[in-house]
CSV table of C-alpha atoms and ligand atoms in Angstrom, one decimal:
chain,number,residue,atom,x,y,z
F,238,MET,CA,-60.3,39.0,-20.2
F,239,ALA,CA,-63.0,41.2,-19.5
F,240,GLU,CA,-64.1,43.5,-22.6
F,241,PRO,CA,-62.2,47.1,-22.6
F,242,VAL,CA,-64.1,50.1,-21.3
F,243,LEU,CA,-61.4,52.3,-21.5
F,244,GLU,CA,-58.3,52.2,-23.8
F,245,ILE,CA,-55.4,54.1,-23.6
F,246,ASP,CA,-52.7,54.0,-26.8
F,247,ASN,CA,-49.5,55.3,-26.8
F,248,LEU,CA,-50.6,58.4,-24.6
F,249,SER,CA,-48.4,61.3,-24.7
F,250,VAL,CA,-48.9,64.7,-23.1
F,251,ARG,CA,-46.4,67.8,-22.8
F,252,PHE,CA,-46.4,71.1,-21.0
F,253,ASN,CA,-44.8,73.8,-23.4
F,254,LEU,CA,-43.6,76.1,-20.2
F,255,LYS,CA,-41.7,79.6,-20.7
F,256,ARG,CA,-38.9,77.6,-19.4
F,257,GLY,CA,-38.6,74.7,-21.8
F,258,VAL,CA,-41.0,71.4,-22.9
F,259,LEU,CA,-42.1,69.3,-19.9
F,260,ARG,CA,-43.2,65.7,-21.2
F,261,ALA,CA,-45.5,64.6,-18.5
F,262,VAL,CA,-46.9,61.7,-20.1
F,263,ASP,CA,-44.7,59.6,-22.8
F,264,GLY,CA,-46.3,57.0,-24.6
F,265,VAL,CA,-48.5,55.1,-22.0
F,266,SER,CA,-50.5,52.5,-23.3
F,267,LEU,CA,-53.4,50.7,-20.8
F,268,SER,CA,-56.8,49.3,-20.8
F,269,VAL,CA,-59.3,48.8,-18.1
F,270,GLY,CA,-62.0,45.9,-18.6
F,271,LYS,CA,-65.6,46.1,-17.8
F,272,GLY,CA,-66.1,45.8,-13.9
F,273,GLU,CA,-62.3,45.9,-13.8
F,274,THR,CA,-60.1,48.2,-11.2
F,275,PHE,CA,-56.7,49.1,-12.4
F,276,GLY,CA,-54.1,50.9,-9.9
F,277,LEU,CA,-51.7,53.4,-11.5
F,278,VAL,CA,-48.8,53.6,-8.8
F,279,GLY,CA,-45.7,55.8,-8.9
F,280,GLU,CA,-44.0,58.5,-7.1
F,281,SER,CA,-45.3,62.3,-7.1
F,282,GLY,CA,-44.7,63.7,-10.6
F,283,SER,CA,-44.5,60.4,-12.3
F,284,GLY,CA,-47.5,61.4,-14.3
F,285,LYS,CA,-50.2,59.8,-13.3
F,286,THR,CA,-52.7,62.5,-12.5
F,287,VAL,CA,-51.5,63.8,-15.8
F,288,THR,CA,-52.8,60.7,-17.5
F,289,ALA,CA,-56.2,60.7,-15.5
F,290,ARG,CA,-57.0,64.2,-16.4
F,291,SER,CA,-56.2,63.8,-20.2
F,292,ILE,CA,-59.2,60.6,-19.9
F,293,MET,CA,-61.1,63.3,-19.0
F,294,ARG,CA,-60.0,66.0,-21.3
F,295,LEU,CA,-59.0,68.2,-18.5
F,296,ILE,CA,-55.6,69.6,-19.1
F,297,LYS,CA,-55.6,73.4,-19.9
F,298,THR,CA,-54.6,73.8,-22.9
F,299,PRO,CA,-52.1,75.9,-23.6
F,300,PRO,CA,-49.6,75.2,-21.7
F,301,GLY,CA,-51.0,71.7,-22.1
F,302,GLU,CA,-50.8,69.7,-25.1
F,303,ILE,CA,-52.0,66.0,-26.1
F,304,ALA,CA,-48.8,65.4,-27.9
F,305,GLY,CA,-50.0,62.4,-29.6
F,306,GLY,CA,-51.8,58.8,-28.6
F,307,THR,CA,-55.9,58.1,-28.3
F,308,VAL,CA,-58.2,57.4,-25.3
F,309,ARG,CA,-61.3,55.2,-26.3
F,310,PHE,CA,-63.9,55.1,-24.1
F,311,GLU,CA,-66.6,52.4,-24.8
F,312,GLY,CA,-64.9,52.5,-28.2
F,313,ARG,CA,-65.4,56.0,-29.0
F,314,ASP,CA,-62.5,58.5,-29.4
F,315,ILE,CA,-62.5,61.0,-26.4
F,316,TYR,CA,-60.5,63.2,-28.4
F,317,GLN,CA,-62.8,63.6,-31.4
F,318,MET,CA,-65.7,64.2,-29.3
F,319,SER,CA,-67.5,67.9,-29.6
F,320,ASP,CA,-67.7,69.6,-26.1
F,321,ALA,CA,-71.3,68.8,-25.8
F,322,GLU,CA,-70.3,65.1,-25.9
F,323,ILE,CA,-67.4,65.2,-23.7
F,324,ARG,CA,-69.6,67.2,-21.0
F,325,GLU,CA,-72.0,64.4,-21.2
F,326,ILE,CA,-69.3,61.4,-20.6
F,327,ARG,CA,-67.8,63.7,-18.0
F,328,GLY,CA,-71.1,63.6,-16.1
F,329,GLN,CA,-73.2,60.5,-16.5
F,330,HIS,CA,-70.3,58.0,-17.5
F,331,ILE,CA,-66.9,59.0,-15.9
F,332,ALA,CA,-66.7,60.0,-12.5
F,333,MET,CA,-63.7,61.3,-10.9
F,334,ILE,CA,-63.0,62.0,-7.0
F,335,PHE,CA,-59.7,63.6,-5.8
F,336,GLN,CA,-57.2,64.0,-3.2
F,337,GLU,CA,-58.5,66.9,-1.6
F,338,PRO,CA,-62.5,67.2,-1.6
F,339,MET,CA,-62.5,70.9,-1.4
F,340,THR,CA,-61.1,71.3,-4.9
F,341,ALA,CA,-64.1,69.6,-6.1
F,342,LEU,CA,-66.8,70.6,-3.8
F,343,ASN,CA,-68.0,74.6,-3.7
F,344,PRO,CA,-67.8,75.9,0.1
F,345,VAL,CA,-70.6,78.2,-0.6
F,346,PHE,CA,-73.4,75.7,-1.5
F,347,THR,CA,-74.8,73.1,0.6
F,348,VAL,CA,-73.9,69.6,0.0
F,349,GLY,CA,-77.6,69.0,-1.1
F,350,ASN,CA,-77.4,71.8,-3.5
F,351,GLN,CA,-74.1,70.4,-5.2
F,352,ILE,CA,-75.3,66.7,-5.5
F,353,GLY,CA,-78.9,67.7,-6.4
F,354,ASP,CA,-77.3,70.4,-9.2
F,355,ALA,CA,-75.8,67.3,-10.9
F,356,LEU,CA,-78.8,65.3,-10.7
F,357,ARG,CA,-80.9,68.0,-12.6
F,358,THR,CA,-78.5,68.9,-15.3
F,359,ASN,CA,-77.2,65.3,-16.1
F,360,MET,CA,-80.4,62.9,-15.2
F,361,GLY,CA,-83.3,65.7,-16.0
F,362,LEU,CA,-84.6,65.1,-12.3
F,363,SER,CA,-87.0,67.7,-11.0
F,364,LYS,CA,-85.7,69.4,-7.6
F,365,ALA,CA,-87.9,67.2,-5.3
F,366,GLU,CA,-86.4,64.0,-7.1
F,367,ALA,CA,-82.9,65.5,-7.0
F,368,ARG,CA,-83.2,66.1,-3.2
F,369,GLU,CA,-84.7,62.5,-2.7
F,370,ARG,CA,-81.8,60.6,-4.6
F,371,SER,CA,-79.3,63.1,-3.1
F,372,ILE,CA,-80.6,61.8,0.3
F,373,GLU,CA,-80.3,58.4,-0.9
F,374,MET,CA,-76.9,59.1,-2.1
F,375,LEU,CA,-75.7,60.2,1.2
F,376,GLN,CA,-77.3,57.4,3.4
F,377,LEU,CA,-75.4,55.0,0.7
F,378,VAL,CA,-72.0,56.5,1.7
F,379,GLY,CA,-72.5,56.1,5.6
F,380,ILE,CA,-73.1,60.3,6.0
F,381,PRO,CA,-75.5,59.5,9.3
F,382,SER,CA,-78.7,61.5,9.2
F,383,PRO,CA,-78.9,62.1,5.7
F,384,ALA,CA,-81.8,64.2,5.5
F,385,ALA,CA,-80.5,67.0,7.9
F,386,ARG,CA,-76.9,66.8,6.7
F,387,ILE,CA,-77.7,67.5,3.2
F,388,ASP,CA,-78.2,71.1,4.2
F,389,ASN,CA,-75.1,71.7,5.8
F,390,TYR,CA,-71.7,73.1,4.1
F,391,VAL,CA,-68.9,71.3,3.1
F,392,HIS,CA,-67.0,73.0,6.2
F,393,GLU,CA,-69.3,71.2,8.6
F,394,PHE,CA,-68.0,67.9,7.9
F,395,SER,CA,-64.8,66.4,8.4
F,396,GLY,CA,-62.0,65.0,6.1
F,397,GLY,CA,-63.5,61.7,5.6
F,398,MET,CA,-67.0,62.7,5.8
F,399,ARG,CA,-66.0,65.6,2.8
F,400,GLN,CA,-64.4,62.5,0.7
F,401,ARG,CA,-68.0,60.4,1.2
F,402,VAL,CA,-69.6,63.2,0.2
F,403,MET,CA,-67.5,63.5,-3.2
F,404,LEU,CA,-68.3,60.0,-3.5
F,405,ALA,CA,-71.9,60.4,-3.2
F,406,MET,CA,-71.5,63.0,-5.9
F,407,ALA,CA,-69.7,61.0,-8.4
F,408,MET,CA,-72.0,58.4,-8.1
F,409,SER,CA,-75.2,60.1,-8.0
F,410,CYS,CA,-75.6,59.7,-12.0
F,411,ASP,CA,-75.0,56.2,-12.2
F,412,PRO,CA,-71.5,56.3,-13.7
F,413,THR,CA,-69.8,53.0,-15.1
F,414,PHE,CA,-66.4,54.0,-15.0
F,415,LEU,CA,-64.7,56.0,-11.8
F,416,ILE,CA,-61.4,57.4,-11.3
F,417,ALA,CA,-60.2,57.7,-8.1
F,418,ASP,CA,-57.2,60.2,-7.8
F,419,GLU,CA,-55.4,59.5,-4.5
F,420,PRO,CA,-58.5,59.6,-2.5
F,421,THR,CA,-57.0,58.7,0.9
F,422,THR,CA,-53.8,60.4,0.6
F,423,ALA,CA,-55.0,63.6,2.6
F,424,LEU,CA,-56.9,61.4,5.3
F,425,ASP,CA,-55.3,59.9,8.8
F,426,VAL,CA,-54.7,56.2,8.6
F,427,THR,CA,-57.6,54.6,10.2
F,428,ILE,CA,-60.2,56.9,8.0
F,429,GLN,CA,-58.1,55.5,4.9
F,430,ALA,CA,-59.1,52.3,5.5
F,431,VAL,CA,-63.0,53.1,5.6
F,432,ILE,CA,-62.8,55.2,2.5
F,433,LEU,CA,-61.0,52.4,0.4
F,434,GLU,CA,-63.6,49.9,1.9
F,435,LEU,CA,-66.4,52.2,0.9
F,436,ILE,CA,-65.0,52.7,-2.4
F,437,THR,CA,-64.4,49.1,-3.4
F,438,SER,CA,-67.4,48.2,-1.9
F,439,MET,CA,-69.3,50.8,-3.9
F,440,ILE,CA,-67.6,49.5,-7.1
F,441,GLU,CA,-69.0,46.2,-7.0
F,442,ARG,CA,-72.4,47.0,-5.7
F,443,PHE,CA,-72.7,49.2,-9.1
F,444,ASP,CA,-70.4,46.8,-11.2
F,445,MET,CA,-68.3,49.7,-12.3
F,446,SER,CA,-64.5,49.6,-13.8
F,447,LEU,CA,-61.9,51.7,-11.5
F,448,LEU,CA,-58.6,53.4,-12.2
F,449,PHE,CA,-57.1,54.0,-9.1
F,450,ILE,CA,-54.5,56.7,-8.9
F,451,THR,CA,-51.8,56.1,-6.0
F,452,HIS,CA,-48.5,56.2,-4.9
F,453,ASN,CA,-49.3,53.7,-1.9
F,454,LEU,CA,-48.5,50.0,-3.1
F,455,GLY,CA,-50.4,49.1,0.2
F,456,VAL,CA,-54.0,50.3,-1.4
F,457,VAL,CA,-53.5,48.9,-4.5
F,458,ALA,CA,-52.9,45.5,-2.8
F,459,HIS,CA,-56.1,45.8,-1.2
F,460,ALA,CA,-58.3,47.6,-4.3
F,461,CYS,CA,-56.9,46.6,-7.7
F,462,ASP,CA,-57.4,43.6,-10.2
F,463,ASN,CA,-54.4,45.0,-12.3
F,464,VAL,CA,-51.0,47.2,-12.1
F,465,GLY,CA,-49.5,49.9,-13.7
F,466,VAL,CA,-46.2,51.2,-12.4
F,467,MET,CA,-45.3,55.0,-13.6
F,468,TYR,CA,-41.8,56.4,-13.6
F,469,ALA,CA,-40.9,59.7,-14.8
F,470,SER,CA,-43.9,60.0,-17.4
F,471,HIS,CA,-43.4,56.1,-18.8
F,472,LEU,CA,-44.9,53.2,-17.6
F,473,VAL,CA,-42.1,51.0,-16.5
F,474,GLU,CA,-44.4,47.6,-15.7
F,475,MET,CA,-48.1,46.4,-16.0
F,476,GLY,CA,-49.3,43.4,-15.1
F,477,THR,CA,-52.2,41.2,-12.7
F,478,LYS,CA,-51.7,42.4,-8.9
F,479,ALA,CA,-50.6,38.9,-8.2
F,480,GLU,CA,-47.7,39.0,-10.7
F,481,ILE,CA,-47.0,42.5,-10.0
F,482,PHE,CA,-46.3,41.4,-6.1
F,483,SER,CA,-45.0,38.1,-6.4
F,484,ASN,CA,-43.1,38.3,-9.5
F,485,PRO,CA,-41.6,42.2,-10.2
F,486,GLN,CA,-39.5,42.6,-12.9
F,487,HIS,CA,-38.3,46.1,-12.9
F,488,PRO,CA,-35.7,47.7,-10.5
F,489,TYR,CA,-38.2,50.6,-9.7
F,490,THR,CA,-41.5,48.1,-8.5
F,491,LYS,CA,-38.6,45.9,-6.9
F,492,GLY,CA,-38.0,49.2,-4.7
F,493,LEU,CA,-41.4,50.6,-4.1
F,494,LEU,CA,-42.3,46.9,-3.0
F,495,ARG,CA,-38.9,46.9,-0.6
F,496,SER,CA,-39.9,50.3,0.6
F,497,ILE,CA,-43.6,49.6,2.1
F,498,PRO,CA,-44.0,48.0,5.1
F,499,ARG,CA,-45.3,44.1,5.5
F,500,MET,CA,-46.5,42.0,8.5
F,501,ASP,CA,-44.4,39.3,7.1
F,502,ALA,CA,-41.4,40.9,6.5
F,503,GLN,CA,-38.1,39.6,7.4
F,504,GLU,CA,-35.9,42.2,7.8
F,505,LYS,CA,-36.4,45.2,10.5
F,506,PHE,CA,-36.1,48.3,8.5
F,507,LEU,CA,-37.7,49.5,5.2
F,508,THR,CA,-35.3,49.7,2.1
F,509,PRO,CA,-35.9,53.5,0.2
F,510,ILE,CA,-35.1,53.7,-3.0
F,511,ASN,CA,-31.8,55.5,-3.5
F,512,GLY,CA,-31.8,59.4,-5.0
F,513,THR,CA,-35.0,61.5,-5.9
F,514,VAL,CA,-37.3,61.8,-9.0
F,515,CYS,CA,-35.5,63.3,-11.9
F,516,ASN,CA,-35.9,66.6,-13.1
F,517,MET,CA,-38.8,66.4,-15.7
F,518,MET,CA,-37.6,69.4,-17.6
F,519,ASP,CA,-34.4,67.8,-18.0
F,520,PRO,CA,-34.2,64.2,-18.1
F,521,PRO,CA,-31.7,61.8,-18.2
F,522,GLN,CA,-30.8,60.0,-21.1
F,523,GLY,CA,-31.8,56.2,-22.0
F,524,CYS,CA,-33.9,54.6,-19.0
F,525,LYS,CA,-34.7,57.3,-17.0
F,526,PHE,CA,-34.9,55.5,-13.8
F,527,HIS,CA,-30.8,54.3,-14.5
F,528,PRO,CA,-29.4,57.2,-12.2
F,529,ARG,CA,-31.2,55.5,-8.9
F,530,CYS,CA,-31.1,52.0,-10.5
F,531,GLU,CA,-28.4,49.5,-8.8
F,532,HIS,CA,-28.0,47.4,-12.1
F,533,THR,CA,-27.4,50.4,-14.4
F,534,MET,CA,-25.6,49.1,-17.5
F,535,ASP,CA,-24.1,51.1,-20.2
F,536,VAL,CA,-27.0,50.3,-22.5
F,537,CYS,CA,-29.4,52.2,-19.6
F,538,LYS,CA,-27.7,55.4,-20.2
F,539,GLU,CA,-27.9,55.3,-23.8
F,540,ARG,CA,-30.9,53.6,-25.0
F,541,ILE,CA,-34.5,53.7,-23.5
F,542,PRO,CA,-35.6,50.1,-22.9
F,543,GLU,CA,-38.7,48.6,-24.7
F,544,PHE,CA,-42.3,48.1,-23.2
F,545,ARG,CA,-42.2,44.4,-23.7
F,546,GLU,CA,-44.2,41.6,-23.0
F,547,LEU,CA,-42.2,39.3,-21.0
F,548,SER,CA,-45.2,36.7,-20.0
F,549,PRO,CA,-48.8,36.8,-20.8
F,550,GLY,CA,-50.1,40.2,-19.8
F,551,HIS,CA,-47.2,41.2,-18.1
F,552,PHE,CA,-45.1,43.9,-19.1
F,553,ALA,CA,-41.8,45.7,-18.3
F,554,ALA,CA,-39.4,48.1,-20.0
F,555,CYS,CA,-36.2,47.1,-18.8
F,556,HIS,CA,-32.8,46.4,-20.4
F,557,LEU,CA,-32.8,43.4,-18.2
F,558,HIS,CA,-34.7,41.6,-20.4
F,559,ASP,CA,-33.4,42.1,-23.4
F,560,GLN,CA,-32.4,39.1,-25.6
F,561,PRO,CA,-29.0,38.7,-26.3
F,562,THR,CA,-27.8,39.5,-29.6
F,563,VAL,CA,-26.2,36.5,-31.5
D,708,SF4,FE1,-31.9,49.7,-14.2
D,708,SF4,FE2,-31.0,49.7,-16.9
D,708,SF4,FE3,-33.5,48.4,-16.1
D,708,SF4,FE4,-33.4,50.9,-16.3
D,708,SF4,S1,-32.9,49.6,-18.2
D,708,SF4,S2,-34.3,49.6,-15.0
D,708,SF4,S3,-31.4,51.8,-15.4
D,708,SF4,S4,-31.3,47.9,-15.3
């Protein structure tokens, strides 16, 4: 197994709201090795994005709060770092791209100014050097005529081209780790495939690690080595891509797999998962998936299942895998 670059151990994040406490992430542990790609999958509201933002220490406090656990990057505890240290990590070591590029890119500056600014601040380049490197990066991500487009504003680019610009900005300071939070969700299907291909080729080219957040298992199948499935703030299954796709062990993962279109499928229709994600202000007792699960037992309504290793590297949290008591 590759040397771990990112290690999340028992992370819990909550939001103290007027209406009550929202436990957005509850006891999540995962690790991403050097050069590995990890896909974190789940429906909206499962806690994927909060997990990603916690890595970058981007949770607004208050109302947010890291309620427990650690995040280590290259062996260093992110939560023990000074503000200057975490700024250095964000600029030079971990980069993040988002679903909607307009939230990350500033509409009142040219893209050249924005990429160049990051290069001057984080890498100490001169204005001319930063401009040259920005053009190189735009070319690398497939922006046509980069020397001319560098002086354009964000609104002069299409959605797919904006995502390329954001990728150029993220990669410009040679980070070793990329967090991609639903980077293809807002794009047309045809452009999604192109951007996905671009991200995976950049990861390989720069020998980076990737944490890919998505609700789409089809995307994970294309881009990731390992997969974690989140449901209602918990990690419910984790393993290699091959294990998750060929031997899923959690009813939620099985439901997700049944609900994606497959070229080799025998059935004519997709099977949705019953019901909707629970209200996280008032989640059900026991296994949070039990109101939607077709295998619910009494114990499921009482106790949260343990996240246990079922075979080397393959974990799931489900009472169906409890050892019989003698
Ligand atoms: Fe279903 Fe029970 Fe397993 Fe939860 S613990 S997924 S309710 S069988």
